[in-house]
Structures are given as structure tokens and as C-alpha cells.
Amino acid sequence: MGKTIADKIFASHLRDEPFEGAKVLNLDRVLCHEITTPVAIADLEWRGKDRVFDKSKIKAVIDHVTPSKDTKTAIQAKMIREWARRHELEDFFDVGRNGVCHALFPEKGYIRPGFTVIMGDSHTCTHGAFGAFAAGVGTTDLEVGILKGVCAFRHPATIRVNLRGGLKPGVYSKDVILHVIAKLGVNGATDAVLEFAGPVTEGMSMEARMTLCNMAIEAGGTCGICMPDEITADYLWPFIQDEYPNKEAAVDDFKQWHSDPDAEYKQILDFDLSDLEPQVSYDYKPDCVKPVSELAGARVDQVYIGTCTNGRIEDLRVAAKILDGRTIADSVRGVVSPATPKIFRQALEEGLIDIFMQSGFCVTNPTCGACLGMSNGVLAPGEVCASTSNRNFNGRMGKGGMVHLMSPATAAATAVTGVITDARTLLSRV
Amino acid sequence: MEKIFKGPAIFLDRNDINTDEIIPAKYLTEVTKKALQPYMLEDLKLDGFDPHGDELKNARAVVTRENFGCGSSREHAPWVFEVNGVHTIIAQSYARIFRQNMFNGGMLAIELPQQEIDALFELGKQGTVTLNVDVDAQIIHASVAGQESEFPFEISEFDKALVKAGGWVEFADARY
Ligand code: SF4
């Protein structure tokens, strides 16, 4: 029997199996942000174990509430800042250099094929787009990761998701993943890795693949994963060019991580996407998803474009294309948060920021506080938000608020009209 | 903090109860577990449920349905149970990270088949159910209105070792 990419990464990183089925892996990356890390730091200090296993493998950022909004968040920022200095972490991103963790760390080239990655954040699964095993963990796992560079997992099963058929214009990876989650259900992939494959996946940019993998957790998945290929090598090239004589060599090397043709899967799902419409969530679970046509006309109060799901340059380009020459509805507040400083600058240079501002959007610094109802765009009770984020739980963006998940194109079109709108009805330029 | 696996249970009759309902994100600015105490299950969407009622206040165990603890990785979810003295959760299934977080903190996230969960819910209709979990024997003793019943369960050797060690930090520190 062959192995899946996840099996191969597990085999190559296995440190210990203290009991049958409990696999302790060596970690290549331990990622940290200011919400879940300070408690781990405090606990390590309390235990008299304020150490780090490797200052080059631990990366930290302040991203959820930044700049700090009050004393409590200022203390969280101070704790992680001082800890990063104390242990001389090679990479720590403070105000002005910081961005949404799952956009910033890949952009810096920290994630490589075959890596094991943990973070105290459930959307760590995003990094699987690079052919890595990347899992969200709690603070205790994070703490042990920081101290010892290991994490324990049950060996995950793999569900293969074949995406084929091609996407119609105006349909994006966000629509695909919402559709996949609707099929799987919110626990359809629990204890499993979602392996995205097939021609549609192979044709996707790294940004689009990150959007796919980002939402694996919304089906309960431990990690989303894509096979590393030419597109991965192109993205990583500035960071790996000293390691390989040429790109072809890198692509060849990456193949060691590809799933074998006879690999064992728990389930194989096949999606023909040729007729897929843009998708929008309703209700309070990410598997409650309908084609945009069925929800069109529903009123929203706020439109939020950003987050670790869809705050990357491609997303801003798509939204700006729709907003160009238009203004958003009077009844709507538009908030756009470019996910990293690099994306922000790029958007400035390409004139996208100008388009957003002309249309009436508020452009914030790179942060994601609105996504989880902490800052920069929290909803009031009864308010509805059209959002490019990944989670629509009750109260997620503010107590009593409700969230419709959608692509940046649908969100931008919705901002223009003030009601949920199929971007393709607005223009032919999606 | 020593973990106690006995006491009255509260029954939450819903699937997919998520971490944001267990502890909303606005409280994640706290850097101590203790500060979370007043907010347990504050945003739970469940008819008739009172997050400030006596039933929850007195509860030492939670019995619930499928995919409990889905969503965020926040360990604040197990912690808010921990600081309120709820160290045992019994569900038909869990989200992976929540389950791991429970055991990592030396607490119990027990899985039972639907039939047994249904039976527990039936007991819940008769009055306050008191549970007593024997981790070594892997049996839940349930008593209500003078009646006793037993529910055998299985947890992995690893999970049991974590509970015995008091959590993953202790286990890992002794071994790696
Ligand atoms: S964008 Fe939202 S889901 Fe992503 S890390 Fe930030 S808060 Fe979490």
C-alpha cells in the first residue's frame, strides 16, 4: 500500500510513539500570535521553564488586535514582544511590520513542502497549501512545542478531494471550498487531512490554494494539503534559490512528498465544478451554504474584505475590479483590511487602495480583529455582515451579529448594492 | 489544579456546539484562566438554556451530542470549564483540537455511542444526574433518583497517561 503526503510527513518526522496510535512529531515551525501565546508564556514562566527549543524555528506576530485597542490587549502585546526579545527570536513582527499570521508567514517563505507546523490557531491548516502538515493546536500543545519542539497527534486518515471540471468566470476557490464543506458537513473531516487534488487544484495559484486549505478546519479537518509543484516552487523561489541549482530541481525534490498513486484514502470525493455558482453561507454553521442566487437580495449592514482566508493581493484585485468607478450603498459600511504590509503596498502601487477609498470603503492596517469580533469592525446585535472570512458562528463578529461567508467578488458586489448580490450580474469584468 | 471527575451533570441537547459559544472571543484578551470564570457558555444557542442559572453553576460534568467544541483552537474553552469545576465532558463526538486540549489539560473528553448518549439524556429527564467517573476501570457511574447505572467507555492509553500525568506539559517534560 502506498502512502499519502501526510503519511510521508508523519514518517519522516516521527520522534516517538509512547503508546500505539499516539505519534509525537518533531516540528519545523512553531508559529505564535498574541492571543494564544501569552498564556503559554505565563505558564512556562510559572513552571520555571521559560525557554525555547530553537529561536530560528519559532516565528511570532501580533496580528489580531493591532495596534492595541486597550490595556488588556496592550498587555498581551507586551508579553509576546518581551518574550520574543528575551529569547532573541529571529523573526518577530510588531506594529508596522505585522500582518495576519496565515498570510504573513507564507509570504516570508517560512513554510516549505514536507514541513510540520503548529500554531495556537485553528486556521493553521492554511499552510498545508505548500505541501506541509500544518495543524492548529491549543495553548498547551503550543507550550510544549515552544519548549520541546514536538507535538502529539493521532495518525490522521486522509480524504482526497478531486476538483475537476474548471471554474466558470466569477467563481473562485472560496466558492469551491464553501461547496466542499457543505458536502462534507462541519465534522465530515474530523481527525482527517483534506488532500486537494485534480486539475482545478493544480491550476490554482498559491493564494487560491491557501484559501482552500484555510477552511479545512471548518469541516473538522486537521489540515488541508496540496501537492507541492511548479506553482509552489515559483512562489518559494526567492527563498530557496540558494538551495537548488534551478527551479526544475526544486520541483523534482518536492515530488518526494507527493502521495503515491496507490495511497490509502479514507474517502475519495470527486467534484465536477463546471456548473458551480458563487456560494454564500447562511445561518450559523459554515456547512450551511447555498448558491448566491438563493440568497440574493438579503440585506447587509457591513461588508468585510480581508482575513487569512481572502485578504491577499488576488482577492483585493478581484474586489477592486468590481468597485472601480462605483460607490458602495449608503446603507453599508465597507471595511477592507489588506492582510500584510506587503499586500497593502502592492495594493497601493496598483491603485487598488484608491479604488477602495473612492468607493467609500474604510481601509484599515493589516489585522483581522473584525473576523472574530475583537476590533476594527465589530458588529452590533442584529447586524449582518457580508464577509470574506471563514467562520459564521453565532456572535463571531460581535454578540448578536450574523455573518454571511462569501468570495471577495460577491462581497464587493454586495457592498455596491447593499444586499447580497451575484457579482456576475453587475458586470462582465469578473 | 487537581481534577475531579464526579458531580452533577448538565445536559446540552445539541450537535456542533462551538468554541465561540463556549467562550466568546472578546474574552480572549484575558491572560489568566481564572478571569474566564463568569463567561462559561455565555453565547450558547439552546432553547431554555440559562448561562447564569444554578443548573450550570452546580454542574461538574457536561453531557452533549456530536462534534462538541468545533471551531477555534482556543484552549480558553476547556479552561472555562476547568475553572468552573467541570472536568468531565461526555459527548458522542468531538472536534479534534478541543478533545486534545481537554486531555492536554488532564481533563476527560469521553466519547460514547449514540445509544448510550441517548440513555444518559433519558436519565437526565428524571432529575439531577450525578456522575462518577472511574478512569482506571473506564466506567461512568450514573445515579439519579436513587437509581444507579453504569456506562463503560474507552479512552486511548495515551489519553489516560495524560490524565494521570496531569496534562501534556508534565508528560512531555518528563520524557523529551
Ligand atoms: S483572519 Fe480570522 S480566522 Fe484568520 S487568524 Fe484572524 S481571526 Fe482567525
Coordinates of C-alpha atoms and ligand atoms in Angstrom, one line a residue:
Chain A
M1 CA 0.0 0.0 0.0
G2 CA 1.3 3.4 -0.9
K3 CA 1.4 6.5 1.3
T4 CA -0.3 9.8 1.2
I5 CA 1.7 13.1 1.6
A6 CA 0.5 13.3 5.2
D7 CA 1.7 9.7 5.9
K8 CA 5.1 10.6 4.4
I9 CA 5.5 13.7 6.6
F10 CA 4.5 11.7 9.7
A11 CA 7.0 9.0 8.9
S12 CA 9.8 11.5 8.3
H13 CA 9.2 13.5 11.5
L14 CA 8.3 10.7 14.0
R15 CA 10.1 11.3 17.2
D16 CA 8.3 8.9 19.5
E17 CA 5.2 6.7 19.8
P18 CA 4.7 6.5 23.5
F19 CA 1.6 4.4 23.0
E20 CA 0.1 2.8 20.0
G21 CA -1.5 5.4 17.8
A22 CA 0.0 8.4 19.6
K23 CA 2.6 9.9 17.3
V24 CA 4.9 12.6 18.6
L25 CA 6.4 14.6 15.7
N26 CA 9.4 16.8 15.5
L27 CA 8.4 20.3 14.5
D28 CA 9.9 22.5 11.8
R29 CA 7.8 25.6 12.7
V30 CA 6.1 26.8 15.8
L31 CA 4.1 29.9 15.0
C32 CA 2.8 32.3 17.6
H33 CA 0.4 35.2 17.8
E34 CA -0.6 37.5 20.7
I35 CA -4.0 35.9 21.6
T36 CA -3.0 32.3 22.4
T37 CA 0.7 32.6 23.1
P38 CA 0.8 34.9 26.2
V39 CA -0.9 32.3 28.3
A40 CA 1.6 29.7 27.2
I41 CA 4.4 32.1 28.1
A42 CA 2.9 32.8 31.5
D43 CA 2.6 29.1 32.2
L44 CA 6.2 28.4 31.2
E45 CA 7.4 31.2 33.4
W46 CA 5.3 29.9 36.3
R47 CA 6.8 26.4 35.8
G48 CA 10.3 27.9 35.8
K49 CA 10.7 26.7 32.2
D50 CA 10.9 29.9 30.3
R51 CA 12.9 28.5 27.4
V52 CA 12.5 28.0 23.6
F53 CA 13.7 24.9 21.8
D54 CA 15.0 26.8 18.7
K55 CA 14.9 30.5 18.2
S56 CA 15.1 30.1 14.4
K57 CA 12.1 27.8 14.2
I58 CA 9.7 29.8 16.3
K59 CA 8.0 32.8 14.5
A60 CA 5.8 35.3 16.2
V61 CA 3.5 38.1 15.2
I62 CA 1.0 40.5 16.8
D63 CA -2.0 40.4 14.4
H64 CA -5.4 40.0 15.9
V65 CA -5.7 43.3 17.7
T66 CA -3.0 45.7 16.4
P67 CA -2.2 48.4 17.3
S68 CA -3.5 47.5 20.8
K69 CA -7.0 48.8 21.5
D70 CA -7.0 48.8 25.3
T71 CA -4.9 47.9 28.3
K72 CA -5.6 44.2 28.2
T73 CA -4.6 43.9 24.5
A74 CA -1.6 46.1 25.2
I75 CA -0.5 43.7 27.9
Q76 CA -0.9 40.7 25.6
A77 CA 1.2 42.5 23.0
K78 CA 3.8 43.4 25.6
M79 CA 4.0 39.8 26.9
I80 CA 4.8 38.3 23.4
R81 CA 7.1 41.3 22.5
E82 CA 9.2 40.9 25.6
W83 CA 9.3 37.1 25.3
A84 CA 10.4 37.4 21.6
R85 CA 13.2 39.8 22.7
R86 CA 14.2 37.8 25.7
H87 CA 14.7 34.6 23.6
E88 CA 16.1 36.5 20.6
L89 CA 13.6 35.0 18.2
E90 CA 14.9 35.6 14.7
D91 CA 11.5 36.7 13.4
F92 CA 9.0 38.7 15.3
F93 CA 6.6 41.1 13.7
D94 CA 5.5 44.1 15.7
V95 CA 3.2 47.0 14.8
G96 CA 4.1 48.4 11.3
R97 CA 5.6 45.2 10.1
N98 CA 2.9 42.9 11.2
G99 CA 0.1 41.2 9.3
V100 CA -2.4 38.3 9.5
C101 CA -0.4 35.3 10.6
H102 CA -1.5 32.9 7.9
A103 CA -0.8 35.4 5.1
L104 CA 2.4 36.8 6.6
F105 CA 4.3 33.6 7.5
P106 CA 3.9 32.0 4.0
E107 CA 4.8 35.4 2.4
K108 CA 8.1 35.3 4.3
G109 CA 8.9 31.9 2.9
Y110 CA 8.8 30.2 6.2
I111 CA 6.6 27.3 5.1
R112 CA 8.2 24.6 2.9
P113 CA 7.0 21.3 1.4
G114 CA 7.3 18.4 3.9
F115 CA 7.4 20.7 7.0
T116 CA 5.5 20.1 10.2
V117 CA 3.9 23.3 11.5
I118 CA 1.8 24.1 14.6
M119 CA 0.2 27.2 15.9
G120 CA -2.3 28.1 18.6
D121 CA -4.8 29.0 15.9
S122 CA -7.3 26.7 14.2
H123 CA -6.7 28.1 10.7
T124 CA -3.1 26.9 10.7
C125 CA -4.3 24.3 8.2
T126 CA -3.8 27.1 5.6
H127 CA -0.1 26.3 5.4
G128 CA -0.9 22.9 4.0
A129 CA -1.2 24.7 0.7
F130 CA 2.6 24.3 0.5
G131 CA 2.6 20.6 0.9
A132 CA 3.2 20.9 4.7
F133 CA 1.4 19.2 7.6
A134 CA 0.1 22.2 9.5
A135 CA -2.3 21.9 12.4
G136 CA -4.0 24.3 14.8
V137 CA -3.4 23.4 18.4
G138 CA -4.4 24.6 21.8
T139 CA -2.1 26.6 24.1
T140 CA -0.8 23.5 25.9
D141 CA 0.4 21.9 22.7
L142 CA 1.8 25.3 21.7
E143 CA 3.6 25.5 25.0
V144 CA 5.2 22.1 24.6
G145 CA 6.1 23.0 21.0
I146 CA 7.9 26.1 22.2
L147 CA 9.7 24.2 24.9
K148 CA 10.5 20.9 23.3
G149 CA 9.8 21.2 19.5
V150 CA 7.4 18.3 19.5
C151 CA 3.6 17.8 19.2
A152 CA 1.5 14.6 19.5
F153 CA -1.1 13.6 17.0
R154 CA -3.3 10.6 16.2
H155 CA -2.2 9.4 12.8
P156 CA -4.8 11.2 10.6
A157 CA -6.7 9.5 7.8
T158 CA -6.7 11.3 4.5
I159 CA -9.7 12.3 2.5
R160 CA -8.9 13.0 -1.1
V161 CA -10.8 15.8 -2.7
N162 CA -10.6 15.7 -6.5
L163 CA -11.5 19.1 -8.0
R164 CA -12.1 19.0 -11.7
G165 CA -14.2 20.5 -14.5
G166 CA -12.9 24.0 -14.5
L167 CA -14.5 27.1 -12.9
K168 CA -16.7 29.5 -14.7
P169 CA -15.6 33.2 -14.7
G170 CA -16.6 34.8 -11.5
V171 CA -16.3 31.6 -9.5
Y172 CA -13.3 31.3 -7.1
S173 CA -11.5 29.0 -4.7
K174 CA -13.7 30.4 -1.9
D175 CA -16.8 29.2 -3.7
V176 CA -15.2 25.8 -4.2
I177 CA -14.3 25.3 -0.5
L178 CA -17.7 26.5 0.7
H179 CA -19.2 24.0 -1.6
V180 CA -16.9 21.2 -0.4
I181 CA -17.7 22.0 3.2
A182 CA -21.4 21.9 2.5
K183 CA -21.0 18.4 1.2
L184 CA -18.7 17.2 4.0
G185 CA -20.5 18.9 6.9
V186 CA -18.8 20.6 9.8
N187 CA -17.4 17.3 11.2
G188 CA -17.0 15.4 7.9
A189 CA -13.3 15.6 8.1
T190 CA -12.6 15.3 11.8
D191 CA -9.2 13.6 12.5
A192 CA -8.5 13.6 8.8
V193 CA -6.4 15.5 6.4
L194 CA -8.2 17.0 3.4
E195 CA -5.9 16.4 0.4
F196 CA -6.9 18.7 -2.5
A197 CA -6.0 17.4 -5.9
G198 CA -7.2 17.3 -9.5
P199 CA -6.8 19.7 -12.4
V200 CA -8.6 22.6 -10.7
T201 CA -6.3 22.5 -7.7
E202 CA -3.3 22.1 -10.0
G203 CA -4.3 25.2 -11.9
M204 CA -4.7 27.3 -8.8
S205 CA -2.3 30.0 -7.6
M206 CA -0.8 29.6 -4.1
E207 CA -3.2 32.3 -2.9
A208 CA -6.2 30.3 -4.1
R209 CA -4.8 27.1 -2.6
M210 CA -4.3 28.8 0.7
T211 CA -8.0 29.8 0.6
L212 CA -8.9 26.2 0.0
C213 CA -6.7 24.8 2.8
N214 CA -7.6 27.6 5.2
M215 CA -11.2 26.3 5.5
A216 CA -10.3 22.6 6.0
I217 CA -10.9 23.1 9.7
E218 CA -14.5 24.2 9.0
A219 CA -15.2 20.6 8.0
G220 CA -13.3 19.5 11.1
G221 CA -10.1 18.6 9.2
T222 CA -6.7 18.5 10.9
C223 CA -5.1 20.0 7.9
G224 CA -5.7 20.9 4.3
I225 CA -2.9 19.9 1.9
C226 CA -1.9 20.3 -1.7
M227 CA 0.9 18.6 -3.6
P228 CA 3.9 20.9 -4.0
D229 CA 4.6 21.6 -7.7
E230 CA 5.9 24.3 -10.1
I231 CA 3.5 26.8 -8.7
T232 CA 4.8 26.2 -5.2
A233 CA 8.4 26.4 -6.4
D234 CA 7.7 29.7 -8.2
Y235 CA 6.2 31.2 -5.1
L236 CA 9.0 30.0 -2.9
W237 CA 11.8 30.6 -5.4
P238 CA 13.2 33.8 -3.8
F239 CA 13.6 31.9 -0.5
I240 CA 15.0 28.6 -1.9
Q241 CA 17.1 29.7 -4.8
D242 CA 20.4 29.0 -2.9
E243 CA 19.3 25.5 -2.1
Y244 CA 18.7 24.3 -5.7
P245 CA 20.6 24.8 -9.0
N246 CA 17.3 25.6 -10.7
K247 CA 13.5 25.5 -10.3
E248 CA 13.2 22.2 -12.0
A249 CA 15.4 20.7 -9.4
A250 CA 13.2 22.1 -6.7
V251 CA 10.1 20.7 -8.3
D252 CA 11.8 17.4 -8.6
D253 CA 12.7 17.4 -5.0
F254 CA 9.2 18.3 -3.9
K255 CA 7.9 15.2 -5.6
Q256 CA 9.2 13.1 -2.7
W257 CA 6.2 14.4 -0.8
H258 CA 3.6 13.5 -3.4
S259 CA 1.0 10.9 -2.4
D260 CA 1.6 7.6 -4.1
P261 CA -0.8 6.5 -6.7
D262 CA -1.8 3.5 -4.6
A263 CA -2.1 5.5 -1.3
E264 CA -4.8 4.5 1.1
Y265 CA -7.6 7.0 1.5
K266 CA -10.5 7.1 4.0
Q267 CA -12.7 8.5 1.3
I268 CA -12.3 9.9 -2.2
L269 CA -14.6 12.8 -3.2
D270 CA -14.9 13.9 -6.7
F271 CA -16.3 17.3 -7.6
D272 CA -17.2 18.4 -11.1
L273 CA -17.1 22.1 -10.7
S274 CA -18.0 23.1 -14.2
D275 CA -21.5 24.3 -13.2
L276 CA -20.6 25.7 -9.8
E277 CA -22.2 29.0 -8.9
P278 CA -20.7 31.5 -6.4
Q279 CA -21.6 30.3 -2.9
V280 CA -22.8 32.1 0.2
S281 CA -23.3 30.8 3.7
Y282 CA -26.4 31.4 5.8
D283 CA -27.3 30.6 9.4
Y284 CA -24.5 29.9 11.9
K285 CA -22.5 27.0 10.6
P286 CA -20.0 27.0 7.7
D287 CA -21.7 24.0 6.1
C288 CA -25.0 25.9 5.6
V289 CA -24.2 27.1 2.1
K290 CA -26.3 28.0 -0.9
P291 CA -25.7 29.3 -4.4
V292 CA -25.7 33.1 -4.3
S293 CA -28.9 33.2 -6.4
E294 CA -30.9 31.7 -3.5
L295 CA -29.7 34.4 -1.0
A296 CA -29.6 37.3 -3.4
G297 CA -31.4 40.4 -2.1
A298 CA -30.7 39.8 1.6
R299 CA -29.8 43.0 3.4
V300 CA -26.4 43.5 5.0
D301 CA -25.0 46.3 7.2
Q302 CA -21.3 45.8 6.7
V303 CA -19.0 44.3 4.1
Y304 CA -15.7 43.0 5.3
I305 CA -12.9 42.1 2.9
G306 CA -9.7 40.7 4.4
T307 CA -8.7 37.9 6.8
C308 CA -6.5 34.8 6.5
T309 CA -8.9 33.4 4.0
N310 CA -9.3 36.2 1.5
G311 CA -7.1 39.2 2.4
R312 CA -4.4 38.5 -0.2
I313 CA -3.5 40.6 -3.3
E314 CA -5.5 38.5 -5.7
D315 CA -8.6 38.9 -3.5
L316 CA -8.1 42.7 -3.4
R317 CA -7.7 42.8 -7.2
V318 CA -10.9 41.0 -7.7
A319 CA -12.9 43.2 -5.3
A320 CA -11.3 46.4 -6.7
K321 CA -12.3 45.4 -10.3
I322 CA -15.9 45.3 -9.2
L323 CA -15.7 48.5 -7.2
D324 CA -13.8 50.5 -9.8
G325 CA -16.0 53.5 -10.8
R326 CA -18.7 52.6 -8.3
T327 CA -19.7 53.7 -4.8
I328 CA -21.0 51.4 -2.2
A329 CA -24.6 51.7 -1.0
D330 CA -25.3 54.3 1.6
S331 CA -26.8 51.7 3.9
V332 CA -23.5 49.8 4.0
R333 CA -20.2 50.2 5.8
G334 CA -17.3 48.7 3.8
V335 CA -14.1 47.6 5.7
V336 CA -11.1 46.3 3.8
S337 CA -8.0 45.0 5.7
P338 CA -5.1 44.0 3.4
A339 CA -3.6 41.0 5.1
T340 CA 0.0 42.1 5.3
P341 CA 2.1 45.3 4.8
K342 CA 3.5 43.8 1.5
I343 CA 0.0 43.3 0.2
F344 CA -1.0 46.8 1.4
R345 CA 1.9 48.3 -0.5
Q346 CA 1.2 46.3 -3.6
A347 CA -2.4 47.4 -3.5
L348 CA -1.3 51.0 -3.2
E349 CA 1.0 50.7 -6.1
E350 CA -1.6 49.0 -8.3
G351 CA -4.1 51.7 -7.4
L352 CA -6.4 49.3 -5.6
I353 CA -6.4 51.3 -2.4
D354 CA -7.5 54.3 -4.3
I355 CA -10.4 52.4 -5.8
F356 CA -11.5 51.1 -2.4
M357 CA -11.4 54.6 -0.9
Q358 CA -13.2 56.2 -3.9
S359 CA -15.9 53.7 -3.5
G360 CA -16.4 54.5 0.2
F361 CA -14.5 51.6 1.9
C362 CA -12.6 52.2 5.1
V363 CA -9.1 50.8 4.6
T364 CA -7.5 49.5 7.8
N365 CA -4.0 48.4 8.6
P366 CA -3.2 44.7 8.3
T367 CA -5.1 43.0 11.1
C368 CA -8.0 40.6 11.5
G369 CA -9.8 41.8 14.6
A370 CA -13.2 42.1 13.0
C371 CA -13.2 38.5 11.9
L372 CA -13.5 37.3 15.5
G373 CA -15.3 40.3 16.9
M374 CA -12.4 41.8 18.7
S375 CA -11.6 45.1 16.9
N376 CA -11.8 47.2 13.7
G377 CA -15.3 46.3 12.6
V378 CA -17.3 44.6 15.4
L379 CA -21.0 44.1 14.7
A380 CA -23.8 45.4 16.9
P381 CA -26.6 42.9 17.9
G382 CA -28.9 42.3 15.0
E383 CA -26.4 43.4 12.4
V384 CA -25.5 41.4 9.3
C385 CA -22.1 41.3 7.7
A386 CA -21.1 40.0 4.3
S387 CA -17.6 38.7 4.9
T388 CA -14.7 37.1 3.1
S389 CA -13.7 35.3 6.3
N390 CA -14.1 31.6 7.2
R391 CA -16.4 31.3 10.1
N392 CA -20.0 32.3 10.6
F393 CA -20.7 31.1 14.2
N394 CA -23.3 32.9 16.3
G395 CA -21.8 36.1 17.6
R396 CA -18.5 35.5 15.7
M397 CA -18.1 39.1 14.6
G398 CA -19.8 40.6 17.6
K399 CA -22.5 39.4 20.0
G400 CA -25.9 39.1 18.3
G401 CA -24.4 39.7 14.9
M402 CA -24.6 37.4 11.9
V403 CA -22.1 36.7 9.1
H404 CA -22.5 35.5 5.5
L405 CA -19.3 34.0 4.2
M406 CA -18.5 34.6 0.5
S407 CA -15.8 35.4 -2.0
P408 CA -14.3 38.8 -2.4
A409 CA -16.2 39.2 -5.7
T410 CA -19.5 38.6 -4.1
A411 CA -18.6 40.8 -1.1
A412 CA -17.7 43.7 -3.3
A413 CA -20.9 43.4 -5.4
T414 CA -22.9 43.2 -2.2
A415 CA -21.2 46.4 -0.9
V416 CA -22.3 48.2 -4.1
T417 CA -26.0 47.2 -3.8
G418 CA -26.3 46.8 0.0
V419 CA -27.9 43.4 -0.5
I420 CA -26.3 40.0 -1.3
T421 CA -25.5 40.2 -5.0
D422 CA -24.1 37.9 -7.6
A423 CA -21.1 39.8 -8.9
R424 CA -21.7 38.5 -12.4
T425 CA -24.9 40.4 -12.6
L426 CA -23.1 43.7 -12.1
L427 CA -20.6 43.4 -14.8
S428 CA -18.9 41.3 -17.4
R429 CA -15.5 42.0 -15.9
V430 CA -15.4 39.5 -13.1
Chain B
M1 CA -5.3 22.2 40.0
E2 CA -6.5 18.7 40.9
K3 CA -9.1 17.4 38.6
I4 CA -12.3 15.9 39.9
F5 CA -14.4 13.6 37.8
K6 CA -17.6 13.5 39.7
G7 CA -20.7 15.5 40.4
P8 CA -23.9 16.7 38.8
A9 CA -24.2 16.8 35.1
I10 CA -25.8 19.3 32.8
F11 CA -27.3 18.2 29.5
L12 CA -26.8 20.2 26.4
D13 CA -29.0 18.7 23.7
R14 CA -27.4 20.0 20.5
N15 CA -24.8 19.0 17.9
D16 CA -21.9 21.2 16.9
I17 CA -21.7 23.4 19.9
N18 CA -18.7 25.6 19.0
T19 CA -15.9 27.2 20.9
D20 CA -17.2 30.7 20.3
E21 CA -20.4 29.7 22.2
I22 CA -18.3 28.1 25.0
I23 CA -16.2 31.3 25.4
P24 CA -16.7 34.3 23.1
A25 CA -13.5 35.8 21.5
K26 CA -14.0 39.1 23.3
Y27 CA -12.7 37.4 26.5
L28 CA -9.6 36.1 24.8
T29 CA -7.8 39.2 26.0
E30 CA -7.6 37.7 29.4
V31 CA -4.2 36.2 30.3
T32 CA -5.3 34.1 33.2
K33 CA -7.7 31.1 33.3
K34 CA -9.4 32.4 36.4
A35 CA -10.6 35.6 34.7
L36 CA -12.7 33.5 32.3
Q37 CA -14.9 32.0 35.1
P38 CA -18.1 34.2 34.7
Y39 CA -18.4 33.6 31.0
M40 CA -18.9 29.8 30.5
L41 CA -21.2 29.0 27.6
E42 CA -22.3 32.7 27.5
D43 CA -23.3 32.6 23.8
L44 CA -24.8 29.1 23.7
K45 CA -27.7 28.9 21.3
L46 CA -30.0 26.4 23.0
D47 CA -33.7 26.9 23.9
G48 CA -34.3 27.3 27.6
F49 CA -30.6 27.4 28.5
D50 CA -29.5 30.0 31.1
P51 CA -25.8 30.7 31.2
H52 CA -26.2 32.3 34.6
G53 CA -28.6 29.7 36.1
D54 CA -28.0 27.4 39.0
E55 CA -28.0 24.2 36.9
L56 CA -24.9 25.3 35.1
K57 CA -23.3 26.7 38.3
N58 CA -23.7 23.4 40.0
A59 CA -22.6 21.3 37.1
R60 CA -19.4 19.3 37.3
A61 CA -19.9 17.4 34.0
V62 CA -21.4 18.1 30.7
V63 CA -23.3 15.6 28.6
T64 CA -23.8 16.5 25.0
R65 CA -24.1 15.3 21.4
E66 CA -21.9 15.4 18.2
N67 CA -18.9 17.4 17.3
F68 CA -18.6 19.2 20.6
G69 CA -16.1 22.1 20.7
C70 CA -15.8 22.6 17.0
G71 CA -14.2 25.8 15.6
S72 CA -11.4 27.7 17.2
S73 CA -8.3 26.2 18.8
R74 CA -8.7 28.3 21.8
E75 CA -7.8 26.4 25.0
H76 CA -9.9 29.0 26.8
A77 CA -12.8 26.7 26.0
P78 CA -11.5 23.8 28.2
W79 CA -10.2 26.3 30.7
V80 CA -13.5 28.0 31.2
F81 CA -14.8 24.5 32.1
E82 CA -11.8 23.8 34.3
V83 CA -12.1 26.9 36.4
N84 CA -15.8 26.2 36.9
G85 CA -15.1 22.7 38.2
V86 CA -16.3 21.0 35.0
H87 CA -13.6 18.5 34.3
T88 CA -15.6 15.8 32.5
I89 CA -17.3 16.1 29.2
I90 CA -19.3 13.2 27.7
A91 CA -20.2 13.5 24.0
Q92 CA -21.0 11.4 21.0
S93 CA -18.0 13.0 19.2
Y94 CA -15.6 16.0 19.4
A95 CA -13.7 18.4 17.3
R96 CA -10.1 17.2 17.3
I97 CA -8.4 20.2 18.8
F98 CA -11.0 20.6 21.6
R99 CA -10.7 16.9 22.6
Q100 CA -6.9 17.1 22.6
N101 CA -7.0 20.3 24.6
M102 CA -9.1 18.6 27.3
F103 CA -6.6 15.7 27.7
N104 CA -3.7 18.0 27.4
G105 CA -5.0 19.8 30.5
G106 CA -5.5 16.5 32.3
M107 CA -9.3 16.5 31.9
L108 CA -11.7 14.0 30.4
A109 CA -13.4 14.2 27.0
I110 CA -15.2 10.8 26.9
E111 CA -16.9 9.5 23.7
L112 CA -19.9 7.3 23.9
P113 CA -22.0 5.8 21.1
Q114 CA -25.3 7.5 20.3
Q115 CA -27.3 4.8 22.1
E116 CA -25.5 5.4 25.4
I117 CA -25.7 9.2 25.0
D118 CA -29.5 8.8 24.4
A119 CA -29.7 6.7 27.6
L120 CA -27.9 9.4 29.6
F121 CA -30.3 12.0 28.2
E122 CA -33.2 9.8 29.3
L123 CA -31.8 9.7 32.8
G124 CA -31.5 13.4 32.7
K125 CA -35.3 13.7 32.4
Q126 CA -35.7 12.0 35.8
G127 CA -33.9 14.6 37.8
T128 CA -30.4 15.7 38.6
V129 CA -27.9 13.0 37.4
T130 CA -24.8 12.6 39.4
L131 CA -21.8 11.1 37.6
N132 CA -18.7 9.5 39.0
V133 CA -16.0 8.5 36.5
D134 CA -13.6 5.7 37.3
V135 CA -10.8 6.4 34.9
D136 CA -8.8 3.2 35.7
A137 CA -11.8 0.9 35.2
Q138 CA -13.2 3.1 32.4
I139 CA -16.7 3.2 33.8
I140 CA -19.1 6.1 34.3
H141 CA -21.4 5.5 37.3
A142 CA -24.6 7.5 36.9
S143 CA -27.1 8.0 39.7
V144 CA -30.5 9.7 39.6
A145 CA -33.5 9.4 41.9
G146 CA -31.9 6.6 43.9
Q147 CA -31.2 4.5 40.7
E148 CA -27.7 3.5 39.6
S149 CA -26.5 2.7 36.1
E150 CA -23.1 2.1 34.5
F151 CA -21.6 3.2 31.2
P152 CA -18.3 1.6 30.2
F153 CA -16.1 3.8 27.9
E154 CA -12.8 3.6 26.2
I155 CA -10.0 6.2 26.1
S156 CA -6.6 5.5 24.5
E157 CA -3.6 4.6 26.6
F158 CA -2.1 7.9 25.7
D159 CA -5.1 10.0 26.8
K160 CA -5.2 8.0 30.0
A161 CA -1.5 8.7 30.6
L162 CA -2.1 12.4 30.1
V163 CA -4.9 12.4 32.6
K164 CA -2.7 10.5 35.1
A165 CA 0.3 12.9 34.5
G166 CA -1.9 15.9 35.0
G167 CA -1.5 17.0 31.4
W168 CA 0.8 17.1 28.4
V169 CA 3.3 19.6 29.7
E170 CA 4.1 17.3 32.6
F171 CA 4.1 14.2 30.4
A172 CA 6.3 15.8 27.7
D173 CA 8.7 17.4 30.1
A174 CA 9.4 14.2 31.8
R175 CA 10.0 12.4 28.5
Y176 CA 11.6 14.7 25.9
Ligands
SF4_1 S1 -8.5 36.2 10.0 FE1 -10.0 35.4 11.4 S2 -9.8 33.2 11.2 FE2 -7.9 34.1 10.4 S3 -6.4 34.2 12.1 FE3 -7.5 36.2 12.0 S4 -9.3 35.9 13.4 FE4 -8.5 33.9 12.9

